[in-house]
XYZ file of C-alpha atoms in Angstrom:
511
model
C -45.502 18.331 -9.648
C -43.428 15.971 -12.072
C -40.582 17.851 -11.593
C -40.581 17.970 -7.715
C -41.016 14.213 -7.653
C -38.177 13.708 -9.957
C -35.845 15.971 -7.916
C -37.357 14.064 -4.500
C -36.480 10.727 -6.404
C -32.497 12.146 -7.113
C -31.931 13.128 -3.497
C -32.912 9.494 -1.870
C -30.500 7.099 -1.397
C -28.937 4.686 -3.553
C -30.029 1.701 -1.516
C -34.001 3.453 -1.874
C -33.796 4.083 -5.786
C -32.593 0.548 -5.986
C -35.473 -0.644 -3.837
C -38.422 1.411 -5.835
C -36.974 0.441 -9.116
C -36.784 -3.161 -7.994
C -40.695 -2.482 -6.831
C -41.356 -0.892 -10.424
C -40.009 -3.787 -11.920
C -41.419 -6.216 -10.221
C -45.012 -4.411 -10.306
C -44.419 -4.706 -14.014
C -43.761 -8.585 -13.714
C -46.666 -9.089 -11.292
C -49.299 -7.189 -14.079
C -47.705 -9.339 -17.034
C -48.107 -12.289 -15.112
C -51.374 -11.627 -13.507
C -53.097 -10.661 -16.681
C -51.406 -13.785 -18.603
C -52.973 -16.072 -15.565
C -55.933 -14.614 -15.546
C -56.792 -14.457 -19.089
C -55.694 -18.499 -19.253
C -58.009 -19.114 -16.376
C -60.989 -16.971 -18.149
C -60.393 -19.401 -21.848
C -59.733 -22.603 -19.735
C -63.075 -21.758 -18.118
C -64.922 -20.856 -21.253
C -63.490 -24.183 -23.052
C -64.757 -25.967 -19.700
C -68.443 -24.325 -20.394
C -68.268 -24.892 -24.224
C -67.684 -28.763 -23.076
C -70.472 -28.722 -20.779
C -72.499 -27.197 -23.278
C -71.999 -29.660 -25.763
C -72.263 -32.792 -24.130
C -75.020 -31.363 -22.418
C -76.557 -30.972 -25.928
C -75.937 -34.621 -27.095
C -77.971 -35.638 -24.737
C -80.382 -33.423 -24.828
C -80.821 -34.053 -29.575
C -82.077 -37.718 -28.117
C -85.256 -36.204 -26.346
C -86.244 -33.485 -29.273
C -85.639 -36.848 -31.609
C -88.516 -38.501 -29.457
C -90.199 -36.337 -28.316
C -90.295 -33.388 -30.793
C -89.393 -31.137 -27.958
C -86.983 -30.972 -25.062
C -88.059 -32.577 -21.828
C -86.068 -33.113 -18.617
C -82.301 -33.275 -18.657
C -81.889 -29.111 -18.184
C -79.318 -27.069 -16.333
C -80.706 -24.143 -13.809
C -80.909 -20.506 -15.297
C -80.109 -22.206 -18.813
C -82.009 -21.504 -22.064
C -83.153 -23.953 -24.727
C -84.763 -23.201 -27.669
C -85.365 -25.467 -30.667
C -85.950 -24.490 -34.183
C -87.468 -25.869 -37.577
C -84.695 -24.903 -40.137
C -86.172 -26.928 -43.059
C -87.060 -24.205 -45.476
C -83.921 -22.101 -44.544
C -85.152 -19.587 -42.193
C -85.249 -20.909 -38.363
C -89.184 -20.917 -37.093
C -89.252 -21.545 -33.346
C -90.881 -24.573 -32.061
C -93.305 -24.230 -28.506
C -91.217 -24.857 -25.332
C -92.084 -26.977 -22.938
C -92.050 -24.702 -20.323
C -92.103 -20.999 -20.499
C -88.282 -20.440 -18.294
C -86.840 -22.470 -21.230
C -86.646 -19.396 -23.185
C -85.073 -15.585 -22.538
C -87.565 -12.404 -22.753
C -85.652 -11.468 -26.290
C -84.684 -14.402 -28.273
C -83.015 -12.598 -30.970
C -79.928 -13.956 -30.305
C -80.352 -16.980 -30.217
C -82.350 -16.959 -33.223
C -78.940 -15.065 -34.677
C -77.597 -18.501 -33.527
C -79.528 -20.625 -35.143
C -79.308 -18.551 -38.627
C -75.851 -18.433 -38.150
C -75.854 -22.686 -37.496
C -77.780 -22.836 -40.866
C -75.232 -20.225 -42.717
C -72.492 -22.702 -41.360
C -73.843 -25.708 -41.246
C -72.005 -26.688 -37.992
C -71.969 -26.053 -34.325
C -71.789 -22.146 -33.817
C -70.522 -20.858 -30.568
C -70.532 -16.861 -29.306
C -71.031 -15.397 -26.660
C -73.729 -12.351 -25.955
C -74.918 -10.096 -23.520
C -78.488 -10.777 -22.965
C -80.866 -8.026 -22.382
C -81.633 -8.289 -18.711
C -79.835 -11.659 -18.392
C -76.163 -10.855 -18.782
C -73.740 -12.672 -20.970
C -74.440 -16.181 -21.503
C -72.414 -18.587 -24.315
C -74.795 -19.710 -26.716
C -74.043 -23.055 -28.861
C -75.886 -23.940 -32.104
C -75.895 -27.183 -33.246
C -78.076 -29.489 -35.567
C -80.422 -32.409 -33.545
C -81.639 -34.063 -36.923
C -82.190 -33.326 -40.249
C -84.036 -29.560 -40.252
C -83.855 -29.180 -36.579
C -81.611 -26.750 -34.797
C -81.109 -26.518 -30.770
C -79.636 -23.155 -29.670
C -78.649 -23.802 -25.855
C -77.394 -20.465 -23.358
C -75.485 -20.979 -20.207
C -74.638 -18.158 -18.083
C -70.898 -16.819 -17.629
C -71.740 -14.899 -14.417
C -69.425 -17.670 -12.367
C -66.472 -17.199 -14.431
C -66.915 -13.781 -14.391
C -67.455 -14.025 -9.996
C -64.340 -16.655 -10.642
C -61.920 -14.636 -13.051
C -62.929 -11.535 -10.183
C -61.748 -13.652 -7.320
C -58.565 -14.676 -8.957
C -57.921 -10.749 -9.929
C -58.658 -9.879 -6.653
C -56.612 -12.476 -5.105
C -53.601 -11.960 -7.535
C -54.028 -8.010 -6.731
C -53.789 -8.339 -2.293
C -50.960 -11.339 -3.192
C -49.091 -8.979 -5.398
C -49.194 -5.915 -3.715
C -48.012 -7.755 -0.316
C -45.146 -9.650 -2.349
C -44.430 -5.650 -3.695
C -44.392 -4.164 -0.291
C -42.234 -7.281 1.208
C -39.905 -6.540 -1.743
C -39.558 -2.779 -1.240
C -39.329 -2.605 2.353
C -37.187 -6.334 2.595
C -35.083 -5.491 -0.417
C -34.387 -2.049 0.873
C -33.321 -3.484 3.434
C -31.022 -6.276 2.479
C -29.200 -3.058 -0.474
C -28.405 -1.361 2.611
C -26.823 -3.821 3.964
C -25.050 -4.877 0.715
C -24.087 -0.917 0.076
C -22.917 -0.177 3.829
C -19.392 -1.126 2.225
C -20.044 1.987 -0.037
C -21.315 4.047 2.762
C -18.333 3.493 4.443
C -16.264 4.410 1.388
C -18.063 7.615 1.628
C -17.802 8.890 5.022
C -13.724 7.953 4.863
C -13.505 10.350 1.386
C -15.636 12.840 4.008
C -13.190 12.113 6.785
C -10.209 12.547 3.999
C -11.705 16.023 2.945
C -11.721 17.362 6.525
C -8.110 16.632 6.660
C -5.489 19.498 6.028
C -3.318 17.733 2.957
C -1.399 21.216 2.881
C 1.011 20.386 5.970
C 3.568 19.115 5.473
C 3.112 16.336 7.934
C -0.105 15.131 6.306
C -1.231 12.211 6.687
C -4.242 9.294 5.265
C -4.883 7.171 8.369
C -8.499 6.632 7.443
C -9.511 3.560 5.391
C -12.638 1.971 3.941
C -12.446 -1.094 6.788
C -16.256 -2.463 6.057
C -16.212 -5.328 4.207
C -19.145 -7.347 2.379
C -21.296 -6.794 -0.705
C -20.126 -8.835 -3.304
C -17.067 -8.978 -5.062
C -17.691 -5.907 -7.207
C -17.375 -3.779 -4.163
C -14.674 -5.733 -2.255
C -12.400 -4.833 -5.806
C -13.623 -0.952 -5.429
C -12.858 -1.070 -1.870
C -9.633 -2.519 -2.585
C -8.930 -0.198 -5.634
C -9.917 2.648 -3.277
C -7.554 1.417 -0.507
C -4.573 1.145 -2.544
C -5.544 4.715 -4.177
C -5.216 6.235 -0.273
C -1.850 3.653 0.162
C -0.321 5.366 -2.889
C -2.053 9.053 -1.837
C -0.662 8.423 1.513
C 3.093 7.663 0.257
C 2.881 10.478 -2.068
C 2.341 12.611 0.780
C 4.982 11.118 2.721
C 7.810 11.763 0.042
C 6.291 15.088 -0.387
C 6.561 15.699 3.651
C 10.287 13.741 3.235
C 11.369 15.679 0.313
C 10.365 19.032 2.293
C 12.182 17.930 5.245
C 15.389 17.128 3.187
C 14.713 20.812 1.188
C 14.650 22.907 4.733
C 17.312 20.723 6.172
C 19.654 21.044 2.605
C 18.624 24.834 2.904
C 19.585 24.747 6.544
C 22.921 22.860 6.485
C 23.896 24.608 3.298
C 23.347 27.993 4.691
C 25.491 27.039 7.586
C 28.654 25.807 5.531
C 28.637 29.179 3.099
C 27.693 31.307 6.519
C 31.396 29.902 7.545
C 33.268 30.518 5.051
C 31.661 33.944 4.222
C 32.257 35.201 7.997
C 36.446 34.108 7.158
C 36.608 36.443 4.263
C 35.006 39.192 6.075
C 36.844 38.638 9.152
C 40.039 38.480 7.240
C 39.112 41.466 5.355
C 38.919 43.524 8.533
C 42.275 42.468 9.612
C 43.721 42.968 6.131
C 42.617 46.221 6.067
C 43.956 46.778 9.440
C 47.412 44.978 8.577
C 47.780 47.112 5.463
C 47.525 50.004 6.897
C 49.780 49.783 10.107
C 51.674 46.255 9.285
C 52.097 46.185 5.836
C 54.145 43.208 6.450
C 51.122 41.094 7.580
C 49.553 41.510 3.945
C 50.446 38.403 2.590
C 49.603 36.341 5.222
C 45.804 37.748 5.725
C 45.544 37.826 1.570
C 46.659 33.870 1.163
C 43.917 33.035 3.985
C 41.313 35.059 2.338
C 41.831 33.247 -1.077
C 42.046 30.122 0.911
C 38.657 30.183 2.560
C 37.032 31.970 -0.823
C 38.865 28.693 -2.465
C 37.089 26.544 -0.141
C 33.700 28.679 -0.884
C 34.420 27.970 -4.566
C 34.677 24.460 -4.178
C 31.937 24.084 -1.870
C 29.120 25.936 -4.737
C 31.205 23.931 -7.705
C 29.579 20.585 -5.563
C 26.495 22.094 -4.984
C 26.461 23.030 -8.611
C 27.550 19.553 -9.763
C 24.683 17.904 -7.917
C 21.760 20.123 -9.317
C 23.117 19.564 -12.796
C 23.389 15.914 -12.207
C 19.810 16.482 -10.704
C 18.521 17.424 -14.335
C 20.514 15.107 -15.791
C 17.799 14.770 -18.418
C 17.945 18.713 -19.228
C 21.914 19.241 -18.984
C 24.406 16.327 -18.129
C 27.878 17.433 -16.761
C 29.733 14.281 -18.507
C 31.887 14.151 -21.401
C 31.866 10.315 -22.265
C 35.099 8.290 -23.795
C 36.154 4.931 -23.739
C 38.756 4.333 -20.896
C 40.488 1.596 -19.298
C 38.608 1.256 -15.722
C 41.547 -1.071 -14.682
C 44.105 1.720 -15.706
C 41.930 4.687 -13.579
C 42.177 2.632 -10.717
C 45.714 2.308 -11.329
C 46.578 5.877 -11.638
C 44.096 6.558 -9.025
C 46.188 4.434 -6.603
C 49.296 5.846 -7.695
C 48.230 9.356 -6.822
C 47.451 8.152 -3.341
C 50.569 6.607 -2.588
C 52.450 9.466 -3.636
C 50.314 12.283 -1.644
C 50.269 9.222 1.747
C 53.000 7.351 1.750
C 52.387 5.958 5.282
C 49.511 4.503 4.012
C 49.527 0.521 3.371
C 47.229 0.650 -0.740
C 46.732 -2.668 -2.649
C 45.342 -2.802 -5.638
C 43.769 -5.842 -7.074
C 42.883 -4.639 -11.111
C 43.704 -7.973 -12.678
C 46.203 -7.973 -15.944
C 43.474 -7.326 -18.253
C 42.173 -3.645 -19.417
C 38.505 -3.172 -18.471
C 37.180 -0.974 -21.134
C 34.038 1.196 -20.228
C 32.601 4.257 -21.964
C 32.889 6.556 -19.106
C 33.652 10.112 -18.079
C 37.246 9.412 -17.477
C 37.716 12.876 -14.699
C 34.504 12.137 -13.243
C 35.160 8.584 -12.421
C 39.013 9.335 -11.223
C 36.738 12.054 -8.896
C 34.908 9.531 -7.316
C 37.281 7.161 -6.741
C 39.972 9.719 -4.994
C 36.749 10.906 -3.005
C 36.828 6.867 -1.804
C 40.457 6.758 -1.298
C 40.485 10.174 0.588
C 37.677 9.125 2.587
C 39.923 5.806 3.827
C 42.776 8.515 4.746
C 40.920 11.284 6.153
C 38.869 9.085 8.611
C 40.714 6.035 9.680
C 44.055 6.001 12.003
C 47.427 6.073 10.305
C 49.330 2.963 8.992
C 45.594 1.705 8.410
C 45.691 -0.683 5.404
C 43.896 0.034 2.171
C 42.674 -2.188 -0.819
C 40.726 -1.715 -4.126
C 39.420 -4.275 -6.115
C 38.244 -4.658 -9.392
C 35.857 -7.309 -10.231
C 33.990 -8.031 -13.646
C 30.782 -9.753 -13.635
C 28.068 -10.544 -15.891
C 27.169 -7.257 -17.600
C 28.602 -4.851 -15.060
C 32.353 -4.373 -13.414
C 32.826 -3.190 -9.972
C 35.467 -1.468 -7.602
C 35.629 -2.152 -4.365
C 37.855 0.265 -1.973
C 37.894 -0.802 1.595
C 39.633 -0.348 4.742
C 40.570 -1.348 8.068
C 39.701 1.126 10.668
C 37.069 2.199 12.842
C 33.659 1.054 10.742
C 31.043 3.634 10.443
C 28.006 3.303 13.301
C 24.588 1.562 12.596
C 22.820 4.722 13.144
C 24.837 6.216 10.275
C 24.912 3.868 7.716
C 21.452 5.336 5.807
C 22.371 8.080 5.714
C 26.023 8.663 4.713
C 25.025 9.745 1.274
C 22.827 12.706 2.035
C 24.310 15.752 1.262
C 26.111 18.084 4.081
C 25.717 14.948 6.276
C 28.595 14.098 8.912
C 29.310 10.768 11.185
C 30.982 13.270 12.981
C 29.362 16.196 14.072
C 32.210 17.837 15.997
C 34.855 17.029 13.094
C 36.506 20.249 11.670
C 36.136 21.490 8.296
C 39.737 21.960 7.145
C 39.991 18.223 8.312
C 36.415 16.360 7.794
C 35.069 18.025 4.123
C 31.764 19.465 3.842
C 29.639 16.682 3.700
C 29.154 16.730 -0.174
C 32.004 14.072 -1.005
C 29.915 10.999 -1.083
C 26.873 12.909 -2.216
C 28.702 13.994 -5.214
C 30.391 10.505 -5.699
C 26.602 8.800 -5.814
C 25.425 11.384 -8.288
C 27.646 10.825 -10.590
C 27.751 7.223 -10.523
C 24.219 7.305 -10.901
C 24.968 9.490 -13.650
C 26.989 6.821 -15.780
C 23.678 4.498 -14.725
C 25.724 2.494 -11.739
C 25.816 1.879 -8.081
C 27.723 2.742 -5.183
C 26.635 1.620 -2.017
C 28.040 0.471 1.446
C 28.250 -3.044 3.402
C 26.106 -2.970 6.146
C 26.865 -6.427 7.415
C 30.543 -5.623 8.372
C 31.610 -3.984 11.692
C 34.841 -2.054 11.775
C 35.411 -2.643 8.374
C 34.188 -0.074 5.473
C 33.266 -0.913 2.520
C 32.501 0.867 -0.776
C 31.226 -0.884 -3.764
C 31.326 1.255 -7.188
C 29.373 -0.505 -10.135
C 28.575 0.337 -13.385
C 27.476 -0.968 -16.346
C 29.806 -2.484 -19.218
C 27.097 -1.061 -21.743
C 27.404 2.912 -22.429
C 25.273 4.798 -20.080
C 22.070 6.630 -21.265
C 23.531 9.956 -20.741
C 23.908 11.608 -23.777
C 27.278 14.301 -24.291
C 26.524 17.785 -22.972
C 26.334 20.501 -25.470
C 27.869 23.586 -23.860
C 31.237 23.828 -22.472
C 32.507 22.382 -19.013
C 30.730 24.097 -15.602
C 32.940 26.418 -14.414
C 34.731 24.991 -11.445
C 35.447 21.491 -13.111
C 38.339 19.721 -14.980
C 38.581 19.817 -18.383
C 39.116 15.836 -20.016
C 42.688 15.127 -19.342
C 43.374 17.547 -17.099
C 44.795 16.434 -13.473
C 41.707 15.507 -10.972
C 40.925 18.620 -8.612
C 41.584 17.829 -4.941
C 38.578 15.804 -3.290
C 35.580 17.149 -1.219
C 35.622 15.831 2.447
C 32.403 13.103 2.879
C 30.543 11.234 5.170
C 33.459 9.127 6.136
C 33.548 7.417 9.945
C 35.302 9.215 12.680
């Protein structure tokens, strides 16, 4: 029976336990309170009658002085009895009147011994036989005399009962009121928590394995106290951040297909060459062995352009776990001097192309990877050949501020589109979708380029607010970067320190 209450009591509602505890509680207040009022109204009633009794009993020594015997001046359904205490033991004087005395006067004669033990008032109460309780008082008249007077207690008994009853039919309405008003009034206060509930509910029925999951439920209900405007806050922020998470998640899967897609595409190219060229070397070698040459120089050609398209790919994932394997080989290097050289190399390989450089006269000195910096910054310079008209002017800068020292390459043509601009750093991503191969890269150049200034703990970004103007901005840091030096040897496909820069990816560059 026990158990099936408690197991009734766990499966109510919050907002019921609440209420019934409040109830216990307060039933355990209104008993406390109850019995302290009534037992304060049961002595301040007795100390009333013990009053009564005693001035009663004042007046009452003046007529037994007189008159040897009490006459007049008595109290309905009270008992009087007087007694000669002059040789120690109490003899009982002759009443007046036979309803002056109880049917057993043993106690009061217990009263009067007692007065005579004392010598002083004696008060007690007893339960006479027949007569119910009554508070006897002892006290001496004269000399030898003793006057034992009994009041009855039966109206603060019928008084204490009224008050009990009263206090019982006042509490038990104030209980109900609380219980079913306080009930009530927690529901209300808890709805916010209700609310909270049926949104996790809603959350659960949602499918969080697709991709294109989404949190748009939220705890809306507001109310019940700050405590549970901070957890409904807290909770919230808990679905903001779930809901984010599940957007980079569905972002991050979207970028994996399309990386997946786009890179399957670009190898699917390059592969079909070789085994295109294959056919027609086999064919050329066996009936125009003249024709060799020319179908074996394409085939390393595209293979070449294979190669350089998984070195990239390569590059990135290692920069990727940068914190696993780093592709860097840090020394200190003039910046100022790579720019230089950088520069040098352009105008050499196009001459019809208008460079200024702007380095300043002093050396910049950074602890850098020296062939991975040049990389990036032909990757710039090719980008402001490959994608601009000719005899379009070209200028790098080299600024030093406080803490960091940036390059600036820009140029004069076309601009890259709005539309573009966010995105001209994700990998195998073209401005221009119809732009060949052999002539537009890969989409990897500026990829690459971000990783590995990212990689030395620096920028590069673009500058959105021009139009028909691009411009790249390369910072880093004039402290060393975190990157630690690699342990192994150089990934295959890479320069050595030193060595002469391999020939730039094609990038994201406007048409």
């Amino acid at each position: 029976m026990i158990g099936r209450l408690l197991r009734s009591y766990r499966s109510t509602r919050l907002g019921t336990r609440l209420a019934l505890g409040l109830g216990a509680l307060a039933l355990v207040v209104f008993a406390v309170v109850g019995t302290a009022l009534t037992t304060y109204m049961r002595d301040y009633l007795s100390a009333q009658l013990d009053d009564q009794l005693g001035l009663a009993q004042t007046a009452q020594s003046k007529s037994i002085e007189q008159n040897g015997s009490l006459q007049g001046k008595k109290y309905y359904r009270w008992y009087y009895a007087v007694y000669d205490v002059s040789n120690g033991t109490p003899v009982l004087r002759k009443p007046e009147e036979a309803g002056d005395l109880p049917a057993d006067i043993a106690d009061l004669t217990s009263v009067a011994k007692a007065q005579i033990a004392a010598g002083t008032e004696v008060l007690r109460t007893e339960d006479l036989a027949g007569e119910g309780e009554y508070r006897l008082r002892g006290c001496a008249v004269e000399p030898g005399v003793v006057l034992v007077s009994g009041a009855p207690m039966d109206s603060i008994d019928d008084t204490v009962r009224q008050l009990v009853t009263v206090q019982v039919v006042a509490f038990g309405l104030a209980l109900l009121a609380l219980v079913v008003f306080g009930r009530r009034l927690l529901r209300s206060g808890l709805e916010p928590l209700s609310d909270m509930a049926h949104t996790a509910h809603g959350i659960a029925s949602h499918n969080l394995t697709e991709s294109a999951a989404r949190l748009p439920l939220r705890a809306a209900r507001r109310g019940g106290g700050p405590e549970v405007e901070e957890l409904r806050t807290a909770f919230n922020t808990m679905l903001e951040h779930i809901d984010r998470s599940l957007a980079v998640r569905a972002e991050a899967e979207q970028r994996l297909r399309r990386f997946v897609a786009d890179a399957s595409h670009e190898l699917r190219t390059p592969l079909m060459s070789v085994r295109g060229y294959a056919d027609l070397f086999q064919y050329a070698a066996a009936n125009q062995p003249e024709e060799r040459n020319r179908h074996l120089a394409r085939l390393r050609a595209e293979a070449a352009r294979m190669g350089v398209l998984l070195d990239d790919l390569l590059l990135l994932a290692r920069l990727d776990a940068a914190e696993v394997e780093t592709p860097l080989r840090l020394e200190d290097t003039d910046l100022a001097e790579l720019v230089r050289e950088a520069a040098d190399a352009f105008r050499a390989a196009r001459a019809d192309r208008p460079l200024t450089v702007t380095a300043g006269p002093h050396a910049v000195p950074l602890r850098i990877d020296p062939v991975r910096i040049r990389q990036v910054l032909d990757n710039l310079l090719t980008n402001a050949a490959v994608h601009t008209p000719g005899g379009t002017p070209v200028s790098v800068t080299v600024e030093v501020a406080a803490g960091s020292v940036s390059v600036r390459v820009t140029d004069r043509g076309p601009g890259i589109p709005p539309a573009d601009r966010a995105r001209v750093f994700d990998r195998f991503y073209r401005v221009d979708k119809a732009r060949s191969r052999d002539r537009g890269g890969s989409g990897l150049g500026l990829s690459v380029a971000r990783a590995l200034v990212e990689a030395h703990g620096g920028t590069i970004t673009l500058d959105e607010e021009r139009e028909r103007t691009t411009v790249f901005t390369l910072t880093l840091p004039l402290a060393p970067p975190p990157t630690a030096e690699p342990r192994g040897a150089e990934p295959e496909g890479t320069s050595a320190p030193g060595a002469a820069p391999r020939k730039p990816t094609g990038s994201q560059a406007p048409a």
